[in-house]
Coordinates of C-alpha atoms in Angstrom, one line a residue:
Chain A
X30 CA 156.6 156.0 162.2
X31 CA 155.4 159.2 160.6
X32 CA 153.3 159.1 157.7
X33 CA 156.0 161.2 155.6
X34 CA 158.0 158.1 156.2
X35 CA 155.9 155.6 155.2
X36 CA 155.2 157.0 151.7
X37 CA 157.2 155.8 149.2
X38 CA 159.0 158.5 147.3
X39 CA 157.2 159.3 144.0
X40 CA 158.8 158.9 140.6
X41 CA 159.0 162.1 139.0
X42 CA 158.9 161.4 135.1
X43 CA 160.9 163.7 133.2
X44 CA 159.4 165.5 130.0
X45 CA 161.4 163.3 127.3
X46 CA 160.4 159.6 128.5
X47 CA 156.5 161.0 128.9
X48 CA 156.4 162.4 125.5
X49 CA 158.1 158.9 124.0
X50 CA 155.7 156.8 126.1
X51 CA 152.9 158.9 124.6
X52 CA 154.0 158.4 121.7
X53 CA 154.2 154.8 121.6
X54 CA 150.6 154.6 123.4
X55 CA 149.4 156.5 120.3
X56 CA 150.8 154.0 118.2
X57 CA 149.8 151.0 120.3
X58 CA 146.2 152.6 119.5
X59 CA 146.3 153.3 115.8
X60 CA 147.9 149.7 115.5
X61 CA 144.6 148.4 117.3
X62 CA 142.6 150.4 115.0
X63 CA 144.5 148.8 111.9
X64 CA 144.0 145.5 113.5
X65 CA 139.9 146.1 114.0
X66 CA 140.0 147.3 110.0
X67 CA 141.4 144.2 109.1
X68 CA 139.2 141.9 111.1
X69 CA 136.0 143.8 109.8
X70 CA 137.5 143.0 106.2
X71 CA 137.7 139.2 107.4
X72 CA 134.4 139.3 108.7
X73 CA 133.0 140.7 105.7
X74 CA 134.6 138.3 103.9
X75 CA 133.1 135.6 105.7
X76 CA 129.5 136.9 105.6
X77 CA 129.9 137.4 101.9
X78 CA 130.6 133.9 101.4
X79 CA 127.8 132.7 103.7
X80 CA 125.8 135.2 101.6
X81 CA 127.0 133.8 98.3
X82 CA 126.0 130.3 99.5
X83 CA 122.7 131.1 100.5
X84 CA 122.1 132.9 97.2
X85 CA 123.2 130.2 94.9
X86 CA 121.0 127.8 96.9
X87 CA 118.1 130.3 96.4
X88 CA 118.5 131.0 93.3
Chain B
X30 CA 117.1 192.4 101.4
X31 CA 120.7 191.1 100.3
X32 CA 123.8 192.8 101.4
X33 CA 126.3 193.6 98.7
X34 CA 129.5 192.4 99.9
X35 CA 132.1 195.2 100.8
X36 CA 135.6 195.1 99.7
X37 CA 136.9 193.9 102.6
X38 CA 134.7 190.8 102.4
X39 CA 136.6 190.4 98.8
X40 CA 139.9 190.8 100.3
X41 CA 139.3 188.2 102.6
X42 CA 138.1 185.4 100.3
X43 CA 141.0 186.1 97.9
X44 CA 143.3 186.3 100.4
X45 CA 142.7 182.7 101.9
X46 CA 141.9 181.5 98.3
X47 CA 145.5 182.7 97.2
X48 CA 146.6 180.5 100.4
X49 CA 145.0 177.4 99.5
X50 CA 146.6 178.0 95.9
X51 CA 149.9 178.4 97.6
X52 CA 149.3 175.0 99.4
X53 CA 148.6 173.6 96.0
X54 CA 152.1 175.0 94.3
X55 CA 154.0 173.3 97.1
X56 CA 152.0 169.9 96.4
X57 CA 153.2 170.3 92.9
X58 CA 156.4 170.1 93.7
X59 CA 156.5 166.5 94.7
X60 CA 155.7 165.2 91.2
X61 CA 158.1 167.3 89.8
X62 CA 160.9 166.1 92.1
X63 CA 159.5 162.6 90.7
X64 CA 160.1 163.1 87.6
X65 CA 163.2 165.0 87.8
X66 CA 164.3 161.8 89.9
X67 CA 163.2 159.6 87.1
X68 CA 164.5 161.8 84.2
X69 CA 161.3 162.4 82.7
X70 CA 161.9 165.8 81.3
X71 CA 158.6 166.6 79.6
X72 CA 156.5 165.7 82.5
X73 CA 159.1 167.7 84.9
X74 CA 158.9 170.6 82.7
X75 CA 155.0 170.8 82.6
X76 CA 155.3 170.3 86.4
X77 CA 157.3 173.4 86.8
X78 CA 154.9 175.0 84.7
X79 CA 152.0 174.0 87.3
X80 CA 153.5 174.9 90.6
X81 CA 154.6 178.6 88.6
X82 CA 150.9 178.7 87.8
X83 CA 149.7 178.0 91.3
X84 CA 152.4 180.3 93.1
X85 CA 151.6 182.8 90.5
X86 CA 147.6 182.8 90.8
X87 CA 148.2 182.3 94.5
X88 CA 150.5 185.3 95.1
X89 CA 148.2 187.8 93.0
X90 CA 145.0 187.1 94.5
X91 CA 146.3 186.9 98.1
X92 CA 148.2 190.7 97.6
X93 CA 145.8 192.5 99.3
X94 CA 145.5 190.9 102.8
X95 CA 142.4 191.6 104.5
X96 CA 142.6 194.2 107.5
X97 CA 140.8 192.4 110.0
X98 CA 142.1 188.2 110.1
X99 CA 138.4 187.2 110.5
X100 CA 137.1 184.7 108.4
X101 CA 133.6 183.9 108.5
X102 CA 131.6 180.8 107.7
X103 CA 130.1 182.5 104.7
X104 CA 133.6 183.8 103.3
X105 CA 134.9 180.0 104.2
X106 CA 132.4 178.5 102.2
X107 CA 132.9 180.6 99.1
X108 CA 136.6 180.0 99.4
X109 CA 136.4 176.2 99.3
X110 CA 133.9 176.5 96.5
X111 CA 136.0 178.6 94.5
X112 CA 139.3 176.5 95.5
X113 CA 137.5 173.2 94.1
X114 CA 136.9 175.0 90.4
X115 CA 140.2 176.7 90.2
X116 CA 142.6 174.0 91.5
X117 CA 141.4 171.2 89.3
X118 CA 142.0 173.8 86.2
X119 CA 145.6 174.7 86.9
X120 CA 146.0 171.0 88.3
X121 CA 145.1 169.8 85.0
X122 CA 147.9 171.7 82.9
X123 CA 150.5 168.9 83.0
X124 CA 147.7 166.2 82.2
X125 CA 146.8 168.6 79.4
X126 CA 150.3 168.5 78.1
X127 CA 150.8 165.1 78.4
X128 CA 149.2 164.1 75.1
X129 CA 147.1 161.3 77.0
X130 CA 143.9 163.4 76.9
X131 CA 141.9 164.5 74.2
X132 CA 141.4 168.0 74.8
X133 CA 141.9 170.8 78.0
X134 CA 138.3 169.8 79.1
X135 CA 139.1 165.6 79.2
X136 CA 142.0 167.0 81.5
X137 CA 139.9 169.0 83.7
X138 CA 137.2 166.5 84.1
X139 CA 140.3 164.1 85.4
X140 CA 141.6 166.7 87.7
X141 CA 138.2 167.3 88.9
X142 CA 137.6 163.5 89.4
X143 CA 140.9 163.6 91.5
X144 CA 140.3 166.4 93.7
X145 CA 136.7 165.1 94.4
X146 CA 138.3 161.9 95.0
X147 CA 135.6 160.2 92.4
X148 CA 138.1 158.4 90.5
X149 CA 136.4 158.7 87.0
X150 CA 139.0 158.9 84.1
X151 CA 139.0 160.0 80.7
X152 CA 142.8 159.3 80.1
X153 CA 144.0 157.3 76.9
X154 CA 146.5 154.5 77.4
X155 CA 146.7 154.9 81.3
X156 CA 149.1 152.0 80.8
X157 CA 151.8 154.0 79.3
X158 CA 151.3 157.0 81.2
X159 CA 154.5 158.5 82.9
X160 CA 154.9 157.4 86.2
X161 CA 154.9 160.9 87.5
X162 CA 151.8 162.0 85.9
X163 CA 150.2 158.9 87.5
X164 CA 151.7 160.0 90.7
X165 CA 150.3 163.3 90.1
X166 CA 146.7 162.3 89.2
X167 CA 146.9 159.8 92.6
X168 CA 148.1 162.6 94.7
X169 CA 145.4 165.2 93.4
X170 CA 143.0 162.5 94.6
X171 CA 144.9 162.2 97.9
X172 CA 144.9 166.0 98.5
X173 CA 141.5 166.4 97.5
X174 CA 140.0 163.4 99.4
X175 CA 142.2 164.3 102.6
X176 CA 141.2 167.9 101.9
X177 CA 143.6 170.8 100.5
X178 CA 141.4 172.8 102.6
X179 CA 142.7 170.6 106.0
X180 CA 146.1 171.1 104.6
X181 CA 145.5 175.0 104.3
X182 CA 144.2 174.8 107.7
X183 CA 147.2 173.2 109.0
X184 CA 149.7 175.3 107.5
X185 CA 148.3 179.0 107.0
X186 CA 144.7 179.5 108.9
X187 CA 145.2 178.2 112.1
X188 CA 142.1 179.3 114.4
X189 CA 140.3 180.6 111.7
X190 CA 139.8 177.5 109.6
X191 CA 136.3 176.2 111.0
X192 CA 134.4 177.9 108.3
X193 CA 136.5 176.6 105.6
X194 CA 136.4 173.1 107.7
X195 CA 132.9 173.3 107.4
X196 CA 132.8 174.3 103.9
X197 CA 134.8 171.1 102.9
X198 CA 131.7 168.9 104.0
X199 CA 133.4 168.1 107.5
X200 CA 131.0 169.2 110.1
X201 CA 132.6 168.0 113.3
X202 CA 135.9 168.5 115.1
X203 CA 137.2 166.0 117.0
X204 CA 139.6 168.0 119.1
X205 CA 139.1 171.5 120.7
X206 CA 140.2 173.1 117.7
X207 CA 140.4 173.1 113.9
X208 CA 144.1 172.8 113.8
X209 CA 144.5 170.1 116.3
X210 CA 141.7 167.9 114.6
X211 CA 143.8 168.6 110.9
X212 CA 146.7 167.6 112.6
X213 CA 145.4 164.3 114.2
X214 CA 143.8 163.6 110.7
X215 CA 146.9 163.9 109.2
X216 CA 148.5 161.9 111.5
X217 CA 145.8 159.0 111.2
X218 CA 146.6 159.1 107.5
X219 CA 150.6 159.3 108.0
X220 CA 150.3 156.2 109.8
X221 CA 147.8 154.5 107.4
X222 CA 149.9 155.5 104.8
X223 CA 153.2 153.4 106.3
X224 CA 150.9 150.3 107.0
X225 CA 149.0 150.7 103.6
X226 CA 152.3 151.3 101.4
X227 CA 153.7 147.8 103.5
X228 CA 150.9 145.9 103.2
X229 CA 149.9 146.3 99.7
X230 CA 153.5 146.3 98.3
X231 CA 154.4 143.3 100.1
X232 CA 151.3 141.9 98.4
X233 CA 152.6 142.9 95.2
X234 CA 156.3 141.9 95.7
X235 CA 155.7 138.4 97.1
X236 CA 152.2 137.6 95.8
X237 CA 152.6 139.1 92.3
X238 CA 156.5 138.9 92.0
X239 CA 156.9 142.9 91.0
X240 CA 160.1 144.3 91.2
X241 CA 161.1 146.2 94.9
X242 CA 160.4 149.4 92.9
X243 CA 157.2 148.5 91.0
X244 CA 155.5 147.1 94.2
X245 CA 156.6 150.5 95.9
X246 CA 154.8 152.3 93.3
X247 CA 151.5 150.4 93.0
X248 CA 151.5 149.9 96.5
X249 CA 151.8 153.9 97.3
X250 CA 149.4 155.0 94.4
X251 CA 146.9 152.1 95.1
X252 CA 147.2 153.2 98.7
X253 CA 146.4 156.9 97.7
X254 CA 143.5 156.1 95.7
X255 CA 141.8 153.8 98.2
X256 CA 142.1 155.6 101.6
X257 CA 140.6 158.6 99.9
X258 CA 138.2 156.3 98.4
X259 CA 139.2 157.8 95.2
X260 CA 138.9 155.3 92.1
X261 CA 141.9 156.2 90.1
X262 CA 144.1 153.1 89.3
X263 CA 147.7 152.4 88.1
X264 CA 146.7 150.2 85.5
X265 CA 143.5 150.7 82.9
X266 CA 141.9 147.4 84.3
X267 CA 141.7 148.8 87.5
X268 CA 142.1 146.4 90.5
X269 CA 141.1 143.5 88.3
X270 CA 144.9 144.1 87.2
X271 CA 146.2 142.2 89.6
X272 CA 144.1 138.6 89.4
X273 CA 144.8 138.7 93.3
X274 CA 142.5 138.1 96.1
X275 CA 145.0 139.3 98.9
X276 CA 145.6 142.6 96.8
X277 CA 141.5 143.1 96.4
X278 CA 141.3 142.4 100.7
X279 CA 144.1 144.8 101.3
X280 CA 142.8 147.2 99.2
X281 CA 139.2 146.7 101.0
X282 CA 140.9 147.6 104.6
X283 CA 141.6 150.8 103.1
X284 CA 138.4 151.8 101.1
X285 CA 136.6 150.9 104.7
X286 CA 139.2 153.2 106.5
X287 CA 138.7 156.0 104.2
X288 CA 135.2 155.8 104.5
X289 CA 134.8 155.6 108.5
X290 CA 134.6 159.0 110.3
X291 CA 137.6 160.6 111.7
X292 CA 135.4 160.5 115.3
X293 CA 135.4 156.7 114.7
X294 CA 139.1 156.8 113.7
X295 CA 139.8 158.5 116.9
X296 CA 137.8 156.6 119.0
X297 CA 139.7 153.3 118.2
X298 CA 142.8 155.0 118.4
X299 CA 142.2 156.5 122.1
X300 CA 140.4 152.9 122.8
X301 CA 137.4 154.9 124.7
X302 CA 133.7 154.4 124.1
X303 CA 134.5 151.7 121.3
X304 CA 131.2 149.6 122.3
X305 CA 129.5 153.2 121.9
X306 CA 130.4 152.5 118.5
X307 CA 128.3 149.4 117.7
X308 CA 125.5 151.5 119.2
X309 CA 125.8 154.4 117.0
X310 CA 123.2 155.2 114.6
X311 CA 126.0 155.9 111.7
X312 CA 127.4 152.5 112.2
X313 CA 124.6 150.6 112.4
X314 CA 123.2 152.0 109.1
X315 CA 126.3 151.4 107.4
X316 CA 126.5 147.6 108.2
X317 CA 122.8 147.1 107.3
X318 CA 122.8 149.1 104.2
X319 CA 126.2 147.4 103.0
X320 CA 124.7 143.9 104.0
X321 CA 121.4 144.7 102.3
X322 CA 122.9 146.2 99.1
X323 CA 125.3 143.2 98.9
X324 CA 122.5 140.7 99.2
X325 CA 120.9 142.5 96.3
X326 CA 124.1 142.5 94.2
X327 CA 124.7 138.9 94.7
X328 CA 120.9 137.9 93.9
X329 CA 121.2 140.0 90.6
X330 CA 124.6 138.1 89.6
X331 CA 123.4 135.1 90.6
X332 CA 120.1 135.5 88.5
X333 CA 122.1 136.8 85.4
X334 CA 123.9 133.5 85.8
X335 CA 127.4 135.2 85.7
X336 CA 128.7 133.6 88.8
X337 CA 127.9 130.1 89.0
X338 CA 130.5 129.3 92.5
X339 CA 130.4 130.6 96.1
X340 CA 133.8 132.0 96.2
X341 CA 133.7 134.0 92.9
X342 CA 130.3 135.3 93.5
X343 CA 131.2 136.4 97.1
X344 CA 134.4 137.8 95.8
X345 CA 132.5 140.0 93.3
X346 CA 129.7 140.8 95.2
X347 CA 131.8 141.6 98.3
X348 CA 134.7 143.5 96.5
X349 CA 131.9 145.7 94.4
X350 CA 129.7 146.4 97.3
X351 CA 132.4 148.1 99.3
X352 CA 133.7 150.0 96.2
X353 CA 130.6 151.6 95.3
X354 CA 129.4 152.1 99.3
X355 CA 132.5 153.9 100.0
X356 CA 132.5 155.4 96.6
X357 CA 135.9 154.5 95.6
X358 CA 134.9 153.2 92.1
X359 CA 137.6 150.2 92.0
X360 CA 136.2 147.2 89.9
X361 CA 137.5 143.7 89.0
X362 CA 135.7 143.7 85.9
X363 CA 135.4 146.3 82.5
X364 CA 132.9 149.0 82.4
X365 CA 131.1 147.1 79.5
X366 CA 130.4 144.4 81.7
X367 CA 128.9 146.5 84.3
X368 CA 126.4 147.6 82.0
X369 CA 125.2 144.4 81.8
X370 CA 124.3 144.3 85.5
X371 CA 120.6 144.7 85.3
X372 CA 117.9 144.1 87.6
X373 CA 118.7 143.8 91.1
X374 CA 122.5 143.9 90.6
X375 CA 122.1 147.2 89.1
X376 CA 119.5 148.2 92.2
X377 CA 122.3 147.1 94.3
X378 CA 125.4 148.9 92.9
X379 CA 123.2 152.3 92.5
X380 CA 121.7 152.0 95.7
X381 CA 125.1 151.7 97.5
X382 CA 126.9 154.3 95.2
X383 CA 123.9 156.6 96.7
X384 CA 123.9 155.9 100.1
X385 CA 127.9 156.4 100.5
X386 CA 130.2 156.3 103.4
X387 CA 130.1 158.0 106.8
X388 CA 130.0 161.6 107.4
X389 CA 133.3 163.5 107.8
X390 CA 135.0 161.1 106.1
X391 CA 136.6 160.8 102.9
X392 CA 133.7 159.0 101.2
X393 CA 131.2 160.6 99.3
X394 CA 127.5 160.1 98.7
X395 CA 124.5 160.5 101.0
X396 CA 126.2 159.5 104.1
X397 CA 125.0 157.0 106.5
X398 CA 124.0 159.4 109.2
X399 CA 121.8 161.3 107.0
X400 CA 120.6 157.9 105.8
X401 CA 119.9 156.8 109.6
X402 CA 118.2 160.2 110.4
X403 CA 116.0 160.4 107.3
X404 CA 115.1 156.6 108.8
X405 CA 114.5 157.8 111.9
X406 CA 112.4 160.2 111.0
X407 CA 110.4 158.3 109.1
X408 CA 110.1 155.4 111.5
X409 CA 108.7 158.2 114.1
X410 CA 106.1 159.5 111.8
X411 CA 104.7 156.1 111.3
X412 CA 104.9 155.7 115.1
X413 CA 102.7 158.9 115.5
X414 CA 100.2 157.7 113.0
X415 CA 99.9 154.4 115.0
X416 CA 99.6 155.4 118.4
X417 CA 96.7 157.4 120.0
X418 CA 97.1 161.1 119.9
X419 CA 98.2 161.7 123.3
X420 CA 101.0 159.3 123.2
X421 CA 104.6 161.1 123.2
X422 CA 107.0 159.7 120.4
X423 CA 110.6 160.3 122.1
X424 CA 112.9 161.6 119.1
X425 CA 116.5 160.0 120.3
X426 CA 119.1 158.3 118.6
X427 CA 122.5 157.2 119.6
X428 CA 125.6 159.0 118.1
X429 CA 128.5 159.2 120.7
X430 CA 125.9 159.0 123.5
X431 CA 122.1 159.8 123.3
X432 CA 121.0 162.6 121.3
X433 CA 117.6 164.1 120.6
X434 CA 116.7 164.4 117.0
X435 CA 115.7 168.2 116.6
X436 CA 113.5 169.2 113.8
X437 CA 116.8 171.5 112.5
X438 CA 118.9 168.3 112.0
X439 CA 115.8 166.1 110.5
X440 CA 115.3 169.1 108.1
X441 CA 119.2 169.5 107.0
X442 CA 119.0 165.7 106.5
X443 CA 116.0 165.3 104.5
X444 CA 116.9 168.4 102.6
X445 CA 120.2 167.1 101.5
X446 CA 118.9 163.8 100.4
X447 CA 116.5 165.6 98.5
X448 CA 119.2 167.9 96.6
X449 CA 121.3 164.8 95.8
X450 CA 118.2 162.8 94.4
X451 CA 117.7 166.1 92.1
X452 CA 121.1 166.1 91.5
X453 CA 121.1 162.5 89.9
X454 CA 117.6 163.2 88.3
X455 CA 119.3 165.9 86.5
X456 CA 122.6 164.2 85.4
X457 CA 120.3 161.3 84.3
X458 CA 117.8 163.7 82.0
X459 CA 121.1 165.3 80.3
X460 CA 122.4 161.6 79.7
X461 CA 118.9 160.4 78.3
X462 CA 118.9 163.8 76.1
X463 CA 121.9 162.4 74.5
X464 CA 120.2 159.0 73.5
X465 CA 121.7 156.8 76.6
X466 CA 119.2 154.2 77.8
X467 CA 117.8 155.2 81.2
X468 CA 119.7 152.4 83.2
X469 CA 123.0 153.5 81.8
X470 CA 122.5 157.6 82.3
X471 CA 121.1 156.8 85.8
X472 CA 124.3 154.7 86.8
X473 CA 126.8 157.3 85.7
X474 CA 124.7 160.2 87.0
X475 CA 124.7 158.8 90.3
X476 CA 128.3 157.7 90.4
X477 CA 129.2 161.3 89.2
X478 CA 126.8 163.2 91.9
X479 CA 127.9 160.6 94.6
X480 CA 131.8 160.8 93.5
X481 CA 131.4 157.1 93.3
X482 CA 133.7 156.3 89.9
X483 CA 132.1 153.4 88.6
X484 CA 131.1 153.5 85.1
X485 CA 128.7 151.7 82.9
X486 CA 130.5 152.9 80.0
X487 CA 129.3 156.6 79.1
X488 CA 132.6 158.4 80.9
X489 CA 135.1 158.4 77.8
X490 CA 136.7 160.6 75.4
X491 CA 133.7 160.5 73.0
X492 CA 131.7 162.3 75.7
X493 CA 129.0 164.9 74.2
X494 CA 130.5 168.2 76.2
X495 CA 127.4 169.2 77.8
X496 CA 127.2 166.1 79.3
X497 CA 130.9 166.2 80.3
X498 CA 130.1 169.7 81.8
X499 CA 127.2 168.3 83.5
X500 CA 129.3 165.3 85.2
X501 CA 132.0 168.0 86.3
X502 CA 129.5 170.2 87.9
X503 CA 128.0 167.1 89.6
X504 CA 131.1 165.8 91.1
X505 CA 132.0 169.5 92.1
X506 CA 128.4 170.0 93.8
X507 CA 128.4 166.6 95.5
X508 CA 131.8 166.7 96.8
X509 CA 131.3 169.8 98.6
X510 CA 127.6 168.6 99.3
X511 CA 125.7 171.8 98.0
X512 CA 125.9 174.3 100.9
X513 CA 129.6 175.6 99.9
X514 CA 128.2 176.1 96.2
X515 CA 125.0 177.8 97.2
X516 CA 127.3 180.3 99.4
X517 CA 129.2 181.1 96.4
X518 CA 125.8 181.5 94.3
X519 CA 124.7 183.7 96.6
X520 CA 127.6 185.6 97.2
X521 CA 127.6 186.4 93.3
X522 CA 124.3 187.3 93.4
X523 CA 124.5 189.4 96.6
X524 CA 127.2 191.2 94.9
X525 CA 124.8 192.1 91.5
X526 CA 121.8 192.8 93.1
X527 CA 122.5 193.5 97.0
X528 CA 122.1 196.7 98.6

């Protein structure tokens, strides 16, 4: 079998789906960024509670 | 020898200054539309006047375009410094005409506080201010924090905007061109705006029982204020008005997002080098100083006996440290209560305000990167003293990869630190000259110089005029991080004394 026949035909994505996929990827990236920001505040709140408990024990 | 600027320099500066003012004229149309839709005819006419004034001054100063379309670094700095003086003057017109300010200077103070994203306010009875005027105050903050300059670079300046970009205290381009960086920043802000209004509005609607329109109004304005670490609020009692831990948490998300550098946003967005972020000097410095100042504040509050249970101490400590460290200026308590925070609580809040957020973010203050660099210089110096003479101390740090700490970078960080200390000292001295106690004068001065916005009770319509002007200048200098203002000063001096 010649090598060219074994090769699968390459799927060529047109400009529009590629653009749409790019936007979706960026939005997903930003959603991840927003999630990280929410998680950071959650962790900060837990840290604040721990520090407050410690401070009230010491003070 | 000083070189006197030639007419072409003046043409370049006035042309780009005019462009910035024309952008502001476009921005002023938004509250005009708001006022017309809300049938607030008196504010509508003042917004019409404001938009007209911006447009008229913008057209007049940009009437003579430069022969060559080249904006040098010095030109850009002068444009930015002038824009930050003129825009508040024109932007304060509707505020002065509203009857909610004691004088035009008070309105100018508010507009300067807004555009520099400081958040200190001299408005009388903000609870009964027309919604369109409140929208304008918050919009001034958003456009100032995001950058009038950014808007102008996106719209007009194109590839020549780097110098204006730097003058605005934004040192790094995330993407190859300034225009694409500006577009990226607006995109991040746009997506945060949608998420922020939805989150804050939902808390107001479901948690506080506000009407849909009121939820949207409070959500939008609080987002504007928190994402640029501004500090203006819809109600006179700041975020304390809502009595909601969820609203406070949502506000903290956007205060922290606003204090993050746009490089950090970019890295999170692109999912590249996320682990590197944890190793970066700036991220580590901010985490350490925020935790340290929070411990100080909580120890101080506990010693004063103000909050005796874990929940309320954690809530007050965390919220106020995030607010101070990001230079936002939101509070949960009145300024009269903050004035009573002596001892460690005072040290914690003032230190947090002074240190500020990340470089190239909307936050004010010294900035975490400079704090980290100064600490690194100090550490290396101590090492050199303790190690044998022949020992080589490598001056390297992590910031988006391994970097060498050059003498130039160390000098720049130390110089800006020194200038910030000097600026705070001058404001404190003026406050004390008017009879205010050291602690109160220092608090207010640091708040103005770092665009912090928190108050220990001096800011108010009763303030002496000289003190008010001092705070205005401190906000201006602090926002532009000195260089642009010095460039303007140098430009004026060389115009007079140059050859």
